[in-house]
PDB file of C-alpha atoms in Angstrom:
ATOM      1  CA  GLN A   1      -3.405 -17.027   7.176  1.00 87.00           C
ATOM      2  CA  LEU A   2      -4.227 -15.700   3.610  1.00 93.00           C
ATOM      3  CA  GLN A   3      -1.400 -15.605   1.066  1.00 96.00           C
ATOM      4  CA  LEU A   4      -1.661 -13.631  -2.196  1.00 97.00           C
ATOM      5  CA  GLN A   5       0.286 -14.430  -5.421  1.00 98.00           C
ATOM      6  CA  GLU A   6       0.504 -12.241  -8.490  1.00 98.00           C
ATOM      7  CA  SER A   7       0.949 -13.736 -11.842  1.00 98.00           C
ATOM      8  CA  GLY A   8       1.098 -12.381 -15.422  1.00 97.00           C
ATOM      9  CA  PRO A   9       3.709 -11.366 -18.155  1.00 97.00           C
ATOM     10  CA  GLY A  10       6.668  -9.644 -17.097  1.00 96.00           C
ATOM     11  CA  LEU A  11       7.036  -7.619 -20.415  1.00 98.00           C
ATOM     12  CA  VAL A  12       4.458  -5.603 -22.011  1.00 98.00           C
ATOM     13  CA  LYS A  13       5.048  -3.527 -25.267  1.00 98.00           C
ATOM     14  CA  PRO A  14       4.020   0.177 -25.115  1.00 98.00           C
ATOM     15  CA  SER A  15       0.424   0.984 -26.085  1.00 97.00           C
ATOM     16  CA  GLU A  16      -0.642  -2.561 -25.255  1.00 98.00           C
ATOM     17  CA  THR A  17      -2.802  -3.625 -22.005  1.00 98.00           C
ATOM     18  CA  LEU A  18      -1.005  -4.957 -18.907  1.00 98.00           C
ATOM     19  CA  SER A  19      -2.865  -7.951 -17.309  1.00 98.00           C
ATOM     20  CA  LEU A  20      -2.213  -9.394 -13.924  1.00 98.00           C
ATOM     21  CA  THR A  21      -4.043 -11.798 -11.728  1.00 98.00           C
ATOM     22  CA  CYS A  22      -3.730 -12.223  -8.110  1.00 98.00           C
ATOM     23  CA  THR A  23      -4.602 -15.728  -6.459  1.00 98.00           C
ATOM     24  CA  VAL A  24      -5.816 -15.840  -2.927  1.00 97.00           C
ATOM     25  CA  SER A  25      -5.031 -18.854  -1.089  1.00 96.00           C
ATOM     26  CA  GLY A  26      -5.643 -20.082   2.632  1.00 95.00           C
ATOM     27  CA  GLY A  27      -9.143 -18.449   2.645  1.00 93.00           C
ATOM     28  CA  SER A  28     -12.120 -17.272   0.503  1.00 94.00           C
ATOM     29  CA  ILE A  29     -12.062 -14.278  -1.317  1.00 95.00           C
ATOM     30  CA  SER A  30     -15.786 -13.880  -0.810  1.00 92.00           C
ATOM     31  CA  SER A  31     -15.106 -13.676   2.814  1.00 82.00           C
ATOM     32  CA  GLY A  32     -16.851 -10.398   2.901  1.00 82.00           C
ATOM     33  CA  SER A  33     -14.303  -8.542   5.356  1.00 90.00           C
ATOM     34  CA  TYR A  34     -11.846  -7.545   2.525  1.00 95.00           C
ATOM     35  CA  TYR A  35     -11.502  -5.456  -0.480  1.00 96.00           C
ATOM     36  CA  TRP A  36      -8.634  -6.869  -2.790  1.00 97.00           C
ATOM     37  CA  GLY A  37      -6.375  -4.205  -4.278  1.00 97.00           C
ATOM     38  CA  TRP A  38      -3.619  -3.438  -6.690  1.00 98.00           C
ATOM     39  CA  ILE A  39      -0.715  -1.094  -5.336  1.00 98.00           C
ATOM     40  CA  ARG A  40       2.353  -0.367  -7.749  1.00 98.00           C
ATOM     41  CA  GLN A  41       6.102   0.906  -7.251  1.00 98.00           C
ATOM     42  CA  PRO A  42       7.957   2.144  -9.956  1.00 98.00           C
ATOM     43  CA  PRO A  43      11.812   1.292  -9.462  1.00 96.00           C
ATOM     44  CA  GLY A  44      13.208   3.376  -6.867  1.00 95.00           C
ATOM     45  CA  LYS A  45      10.132   5.076  -6.187  1.00 96.00           C
ATOM     46  CA  GLY A  46       6.928   5.232  -3.770  1.00 96.00           C
ATOM     47  CA  LEU A  47       3.822   3.026  -3.463  1.00 97.00           C
ATOM     48  CA  GLU A  48       0.611   4.170  -5.524  1.00 98.00           C
ATOM     49  CA  TRP A  49      -2.646   2.608  -4.859  1.00 98.00           C
ATOM     50  CA  ILE A  50      -4.421   1.681  -8.215  1.00 98.00           C
ATOM     51  CA  GLY A  51      -7.677   0.399  -7.064  1.00 98.00           C
ATOM     52  CA  SER A  52      -9.735  -2.101  -5.303  1.00 97.00           C
ATOM     53  CA  ILE A  53     -12.407  -4.488  -5.925  1.00 97.00           C
ATOM     54  CA  TYR A  54     -14.913  -6.472  -3.773  1.00 96.00           C
ATOM     55  CA  HIS A  55     -16.044 -10.077  -4.032  1.00 95.00           C
ATOM     56  CA  SER A  56     -19.440  -8.440  -5.391  1.00 94.00           C
ATOM     57  CA  GLY A  57     -17.431  -6.781  -8.227  1.00 94.00           C
ATOM     58  CA  SER A  58     -17.671  -3.167  -6.533  1.00 96.00           C
ATOM     59  CA  THR A  59     -14.637  -1.316  -7.623  1.00 97.00           C
ATOM     60  CA  TYR A  60     -12.911   1.937  -6.481  1.00 97.00           C
ATOM     61  CA  TYR A  61     -10.080   3.261  -8.748  1.00 98.00           C
ATOM     62  CA  ASN A  62      -7.549   5.848  -8.434  1.00 97.00           C
ATOM     63  CA  PRO A  63      -8.793   8.953 -10.145  1.00 96.00           C
ATOM     64  CA  SER A  64      -5.331   9.491 -11.900  1.00 96.00           C
ATOM     65  CA  LEU A  65      -5.624   5.892 -13.349  1.00 97.00           C
ATOM     66  CA  LYS A  66      -9.327   5.442 -13.681  1.00 97.00           C
ATOM     67  CA  SER A  67      -9.567   5.895 -17.370  1.00 97.00           C
ATOM     68  CA  ARG A  68      -7.110   3.188 -17.908  1.00 98.00           C
ATOM     69  CA  VAL A  69      -7.795   0.567 -15.159  1.00 98.00           C
ATOM     70  CA  THR A  70     -10.216  -2.379 -15.220  1.00 98.00           C
ATOM     71  CA  MET A  71     -10.287  -4.644 -12.171  1.00 98.00           C
ATOM     72  CA  SER A  72     -12.504  -7.831 -12.098  1.00 98.00           C
ATOM     73  CA  VAL A  73     -12.915 -10.789  -9.550  1.00 97.00           C
ATOM     74  CA  ASP A  74     -13.375 -14.440 -10.218  1.00 97.00           C
ATOM     75  CA  THR A  75     -14.654 -16.117  -6.921  1.00 95.00           C
ATOM     76  CA  SER A  76     -14.915 -19.512  -8.439  1.00 96.00           C
ATOM     77  CA  LYS A  77     -11.059 -19.304  -8.836  1.00 97.00           C
ATOM     78  CA  ASN A  78     -10.331 -17.213  -5.686  1.00 97.00           C
ATOM     79  CA  GLN A  79      -8.631 -14.650  -7.937  1.00 97.00           C
ATOM     80  CA  PHE A  80      -9.013 -11.153  -8.710  1.00 98.00           C
ATOM     81  CA  SER A  81      -7.347  -9.445 -11.924  1.00 98.00           C
ATOM     82  CA  LEU A  82      -6.079  -5.926 -13.119  1.00 98.00           C
ATOM     83  CA  LYS A  83      -5.994  -4.487 -16.614  1.00 98.00           C
ATOM     84  CA  LEU A  84      -4.166  -1.244 -17.420  1.00 98.00           C
ATOM     85  CA  SER A  85      -4.583  -0.073 -20.905  1.00 98.00           C
ATOM     86  CA  SER A  86      -2.348   2.069 -23.212  1.00 98.00           C
ATOM     87  CA  VAL A  87       0.666   1.256 -21.176  1.00 98.00           C
ATOM     88  CA  THR A  88       3.834   3.431 -21.447  1.00 98.00           C
ATOM     89  CA  ALA A  89       7.511   3.293 -19.706  1.00 98.00           C
ATOM     90  CA  ALA A  90       5.958   5.159 -16.933  1.00 98.00           C
ATOM     91  CA  ASP A  91       3.787   2.137 -15.996  1.00 98.00           C
ATOM     92  CA  THR A  92       6.950  -0.040 -15.344  1.00 98.00           C
ATOM     93  CA  ALA A  93       6.679  -1.016 -11.869  1.00 98.00           C
ATOM     94  CA  VAL A  94       6.642  -3.677  -9.351  1.00 98.00           C
ATOM     95  CA  TYR A  95       2.968  -4.530  -9.080  1.00 98.00           C
ATOM     96  CA  TYR A  96       1.564  -5.836  -5.681  1.00 98.00           C
ATOM     97  CA  CYS A  97      -1.796  -7.266  -4.806  1.00 98.00           C
ATOM     98  CA  ALA A  98      -3.270  -6.841  -1.389  1.00 97.00           C
ATOM     99  CA  GLY A  99      -6.154  -7.220   0.895  1.00 96.00           C
ATOM    100  CA  HIS A 100      -7.357  -4.543   3.064  1.00 94.00           C
ATOM    101  CA  LEU A 101     -10.384  -4.296   5.351  1.00 91.00           C
ATOM    102  CA  ALA A 102     -13.590  -3.270   3.965  1.00 87.00           C
ATOM    103  CA  PHE A 103     -14.461  -1.177   7.036  1.00 86.00           C
ATOM    104  CA  ALA A 104     -12.899   0.498   9.899  1.00 81.00           C
ATOM    105  CA  PRO A 105      -9.995   0.253  10.957  1.00 84.00           C
ATOM    106  CA  TYR A 106      -8.823   0.710   7.448  1.00 88.00           C
ATOM    107  CA  ARG A 107      -5.675  -0.937   6.825  1.00 92.00           C
ATOM    108  CA  PHE A 108      -3.798  -3.431   4.744  1.00 94.00           C
ATOM    109  CA  ASP A 109      -3.588  -6.782   6.040  1.00 94.00           C
ATOM    110  CA  TYR A 110      -2.252  -9.010   3.213  1.00 96.00           C
ATOM    111  CA  TRP A 111       0.266  -8.382   0.545  1.00 97.00           C
ATOM    112  CA  GLY A 112       1.523 -10.367  -2.367  1.00 97.00           C
ATOM    113  CA  GLN A 113       5.282 -10.470  -2.905  1.00 97.00           C
ATOM    114  CA  GLY A 114       5.033  -8.369  -6.017  1.00 98.00           C
ATOM    115  CA  THR A 115       5.852  -9.004  -9.709  1.00 98.00           C
ATOM    116  CA  LEU A 116       7.890  -6.739 -11.866  1.00 98.00           C
ATOM    117  CA  VAL A 117       6.225  -5.423 -15.004  1.00 98.00           C
ATOM    118  CA  THR A 118       8.277  -3.615 -17.673  1.00 98.00           C
ATOM    119  CA  VAL A 119       7.098  -1.604 -20.515  1.00 98.00           C
ATOM    120  CA  SER A 120       9.221  -1.900 -23.277  1.00 97.00           C
ATOM    121  CA  SER A 121       9.414  -2.532 -27.147  1.00 95.00           C
TER     122      SER A 121
ATOM    123  CA  GLN B   1      -5.227  15.835  -6.625  1.00 82.00           C
ATOM    124  CA  THR B   2      -4.535  14.929  -3.123  1.00 89.00           C
ATOM    125  CA  VAL B   3      -0.896  14.670  -2.341  1.00 95.00           C
ATOM    126  CA  VAL B   4       0.423  13.194   0.973  1.00 97.00           C
ATOM    127  CA  THR B   5       3.767  14.354   1.983  1.00 97.00           C
ATOM    128  CA  GLN B   6       6.536  12.789   3.919  1.00 98.00           C
ATOM    129  CA  GLU B   7      10.161  13.784   4.547  1.00 98.00           C
ATOM    130  CA  PRO B   8      12.269  12.073   1.745  1.00 97.00           C
ATOM    131  CA  SER B   9      14.916  11.139   4.085  1.00 97.00           C
ATOM    132  CA  PHE B  10      15.845  11.023   7.717  1.00 97.00           C
ATOM    133  CA  SER B  11      18.771   9.552   9.740  1.00 97.00           C
ATOM    134  CA  VAL B  12      18.688   8.598  13.525  1.00 97.00           C
ATOM    135  CA  SER B  13      21.577   7.102  15.621  1.00 97.00           C
ATOM    136  CA  PRO B  14      21.123   3.703  17.098  1.00 97.00           C
ATOM    137  CA  GLY B  15      19.188   3.958  20.364  1.00 97.00           C
ATOM    138  CA  GLY B  16      17.871   7.306  19.350  1.00 98.00           C
ATOM    139  CA  THR B  17      14.453   8.523  18.695  1.00 98.00           C
ATOM    140  CA  VAL B  18      13.128   9.646  15.308  1.00 98.00           C
ATOM    141  CA  THR B  19       9.636  11.006  14.437  1.00 98.00           C
ATOM    142  CA  LEU B  20       8.595  10.663  10.803  1.00 98.00           C
ATOM    143  CA  THR B  21       5.477  12.791   9.604  1.00 98.00           C
ATOM    144  CA  CYS B  22       2.760  12.690   7.083  1.00 98.00           C
ATOM    145  CA  GLY B  23       0.727  15.665   6.000  1.00 97.00           C
ATOM    146  CA  LEU B  24      -1.562  16.879   3.240  1.00 96.00           C
ATOM    147  CA  SER B  25      -0.679  19.382   0.600  1.00 92.00           C
ATOM    148  CA  SER B  26      -3.764  21.034   1.415  1.00 91.00           C
ATOM    149  CA  GLY B  27      -5.524  20.866   4.839  1.00 92.00           C
ATOM    150  CA  SER B  28      -4.483  18.503   8.036  1.00 96.00           C
ATOM    151  CA  VAL B  29      -4.532  15.082   8.650  1.00 97.00           C
ATOM    152  CA  SER B  30      -6.908  14.032  11.396  1.00 96.00           C
ATOM    153  CA  THR B  31      -7.883  10.588  12.645  1.00 96.00           C
ATOM    154  CA  SER B  32     -10.700  10.594  10.300  1.00 95.00           C
ATOM    155  CA  TYR B  33      -8.227   9.896   7.512  1.00 95.00           C
ATOM    156  CA  ASN B  34      -7.289   6.455   9.404  1.00 95.00           C
ATOM    157  CA  PRO B  35      -3.613   6.973   8.804  1.00 97.00           C
ATOM    158  CA  SER B  36      -1.678   3.887   8.647  1.00 97.00           C
ATOM    159  CA  TRP B  37       2.246   3.295   8.348  1.00 98.00           C
ATOM    160  CA  TYR B  38       4.091   0.615   6.596  1.00 98.00           C
ATOM    161  CA  GLN B  39       7.739  -0.532   6.775  1.00 98.00           C
ATOM    162  CA  GLN B  40       9.465  -1.822   3.548  1.00 98.00           C
ATOM    163  CA  THR B  41      12.939  -3.200   3.118  1.00 96.00           C
ATOM    164  CA  PRO B  42      14.336  -3.542  -0.429  1.00 93.00           C
ATOM    165  CA  GLY B  43      13.012  -6.345  -2.430  1.00 93.00           C
ATOM    166  CA  GLN B  44      10.386  -6.803   0.139  1.00 96.00           C
ATOM    167  CA  ALA B  45       6.689  -6.060   0.246  1.00 96.00           C
ATOM    168  CA  PRO B  46       5.353  -3.495   2.540  1.00 97.00           C
ATOM    169  CA  ARG B  47       4.699  -4.701   6.211  1.00 96.00           C
ATOM    170  CA  THR B  48       2.064  -2.919   8.345  1.00 96.00           C
ATOM    171  CA  LEU B  49       3.362  -1.283  11.522  1.00 97.00           C
ATOM    172  CA  ILE B  50       0.573   1.183  12.629  1.00 97.00           C
ATOM    173  CA  TYR B  51      -2.926   1.554  11.673  1.00 97.00           C
ATOM    174  CA  SER B  52      -6.150   3.938  12.811  1.00 96.00           C
ATOM    175  CA  THR B  53      -3.691   6.568  13.606  1.00 97.00           C
ATOM    176  CA  ASN B  54      -1.796   4.704  16.807  1.00 97.00           C
ATOM    177  CA  THR B  55      -2.637   0.954  17.019  1.00 97.00           C
ATOM    178  CA  ARG B  56       0.288  -1.277  16.481  1.00 97.00           C
ATOM    179  CA  TYR B  57      -0.178  -4.081  14.357  1.00 96.00           C
ATOM    180  CA  SER B  58       0.182  -7.485  15.574  1.00 95.00           C
ATOM    181  CA  GLY B  59       3.868  -8.427  16.403  1.00 96.00           C
ATOM    182  CA  VAL B  60       5.202  -5.056  15.991  1.00 97.00           C
ATOM    183  CA  PRO B  61       7.621  -3.873  18.350  1.00 97.00           C
ATOM    184  CA  ASP B  62       6.378  -1.136  21.143  1.00 97.00           C
ATOM    185  CA  ARG B  63       9.506   1.007  20.173  1.00 98.00           C
ATOM    186  CA  PHE B  64       7.206   1.990  17.258  1.00 98.00           C
ATOM    187  CA  SER B  65       4.089   4.472  18.092  1.00 98.00           C
ATOM    188  CA  GLY B  66       1.943   6.423  16.013  1.00 98.00           C
ATOM    189  CA  SER B  67       0.107   9.925  16.949  1.00 98.00           C
ATOM    190  CA  ILE B  68      -1.224  13.087  15.381  1.00 98.00           C
ATOM    191  CA  LEU B  69       1.374  15.919  15.881  1.00 97.00           C
ATOM    192  CA  GLY B  70      -0.118  19.363  14.859  1.00 95.00           C
ATOM    193  CA  ASN B  71      -1.559  18.855  11.387  1.00 96.00           C
ATOM    194  CA  LYS B  72       0.183  15.707  10.557  1.00 98.00           C
ATOM    195  CA  ALA B  73       0.341  12.021  11.349  1.00 98.00           C
ATOM    196  CA  ALA B  74       3.407  10.969  12.996  1.00 98.00           C
ATOM    197  CA  LEU B  75       5.348   7.688  13.324  1.00 98.00           C
ATOM    198  CA  THR B  76       7.853   7.638  16.245  1.00 98.00           C
ATOM    199  CA  ILE B  77      10.536   5.021  16.743  1.00 98.00           C
ATOM    200  CA  THR B  78      12.095   5.213  20.329  1.00 98.00           C
ATOM    201  CA  GLY B  79      15.087   3.601  20.592  1.00 98.00           C
ATOM    202  CA  ALA B  80      15.917   2.853  16.893  1.00 98.00           C
ATOM    203  CA  GLN B  81      17.693  -0.262  15.917  1.00 97.00           C
ATOM    204  CA  ALA B  82      19.944  -1.231  13.043  1.00 97.00           C
ATOM    205  CA  GLU B  83      17.076  -3.232  11.763  1.00 97.00           C
ATOM    206  CA  ASP B  84      14.862  -0.288  11.448  1.00 98.00           C
ATOM    207  CA  GLU B  85      16.694   1.055   8.713  1.00 98.00           C
ATOM    208  CA  SER B  86      14.022   1.006   5.862  1.00 98.00           C
ATOM    209  CA  ASP B  87      11.508   2.973   3.767  1.00 98.00           C
ATOM    210  CA  TYR B  88       8.438   4.046   5.768  1.00 98.00           C
ATOM    211  CA  TYR B  89       5.126   4.778   4.164  1.00 98.00           C
ATOM    212  CA  CYS B  90       1.944   6.391   5.422  1.00 98.00           C
ATOM    213  CA  VAL B  91      -1.425   5.832   3.945  1.00 97.00           C
ATOM    214  CA  LEU B  92      -4.426   7.839   4.277  1.00 97.00           C
ATOM    215  CA  TYR B  93      -7.926   6.620   3.701  1.00 95.00           C
ATOM    216  CA  MET B  94      -9.573   9.639   2.014  1.00 93.00           C
ATOM    217  CA  GLY B  95     -13.277   8.110   2.119  1.00 90.00           C
ATOM    218  CA  SER B  96     -15.368   6.800  -0.720  1.00 92.00           C
ATOM    219  CA  GLY B  97     -13.018   3.860  -1.293  1.00 93.00           C
ATOM    220  CA  ILE B  98     -10.011   6.120  -2.117  1.00 95.00           C
ATOM    221  CA  TRP B  99      -6.624   5.574  -0.647  1.00 96.00           C
ATOM    222  CA  VAL B 100      -3.240   7.715  -1.040  1.00 97.00           C
ATOM    223  CA  PHE B 101       0.166   6.776  -0.304  1.00 98.00           C
ATOM    224  CA  GLY B 102       2.768   9.268   0.923  1.00 98.00           C
ATOM    225  CA  GLY B 103       5.964   9.335  -0.984  1.00 97.00           C
ATOM    226  CA  GLY B 104       7.760   7.569   1.747  1.00 98.00           C
ATOM    227  CA  THR B 105      10.627   8.356   3.895  1.00 98.00           C
ATOM    228  CA  LYS B 106      14.276   6.517   3.565  1.00 98.00           C
ATOM    229  CA  LEU B 107      15.439   6.329   7.351  1.00 98.00           C
ATOM    230  CA  THR B 108      19.234   5.477   7.857  1.00 98.00           C
ATOM    231  CA  VAL B 109      20.272   4.245  11.257  1.00 97.00           C
ATOM    232  CA  LEU B 110      23.717   5.242  11.725  1.00 92.00           C
TER     233      LEU B 110
END
């Protein structure tokens, strides 16, 4: 059973870059069956898909965030990462990493516990 | 900009049946969008309930079912229990690697 764990600063200043890492344990990030994604949830609001990455480095991003998002993968460490640039208070949210199938049936199978990132000076 | 719509809130009596829906601001939801449903309780990560429109995820009680009703995806809870009081999210796979979550429905069981 795969487990995902987010890590990174809980406080980021406005205009700076938010950086988070997700460590996958219990299996290989390179298994080929999964894309690895980031989803966020502002306090009291709904879920928003940010983007996903394959172990090869292939990425898909939410069009509304695409200009500010960069995702990367480190297969040697079984980790994938998110960078969100030029953050504002609107980027304050719980950030989840997740694994979803790379093919049908499309579904999210694995979720991290989430990490709260606050954007404030 | 694709918007996936859900009822903001719903209430159901214990033992009752409730149907939550998932629509598109423009167009109809079909099975080709692979609608899936997730349950989230406060402070917890989402839990997968239904995928591919109507397939229950492993370990999900059979009181949860999914379908297409008209032009929307639907999640029906038959015989609601107090523990079903949660937020419910649908998500559509739009193709080309793009996922869109609905705004979520807060379900109250009372």
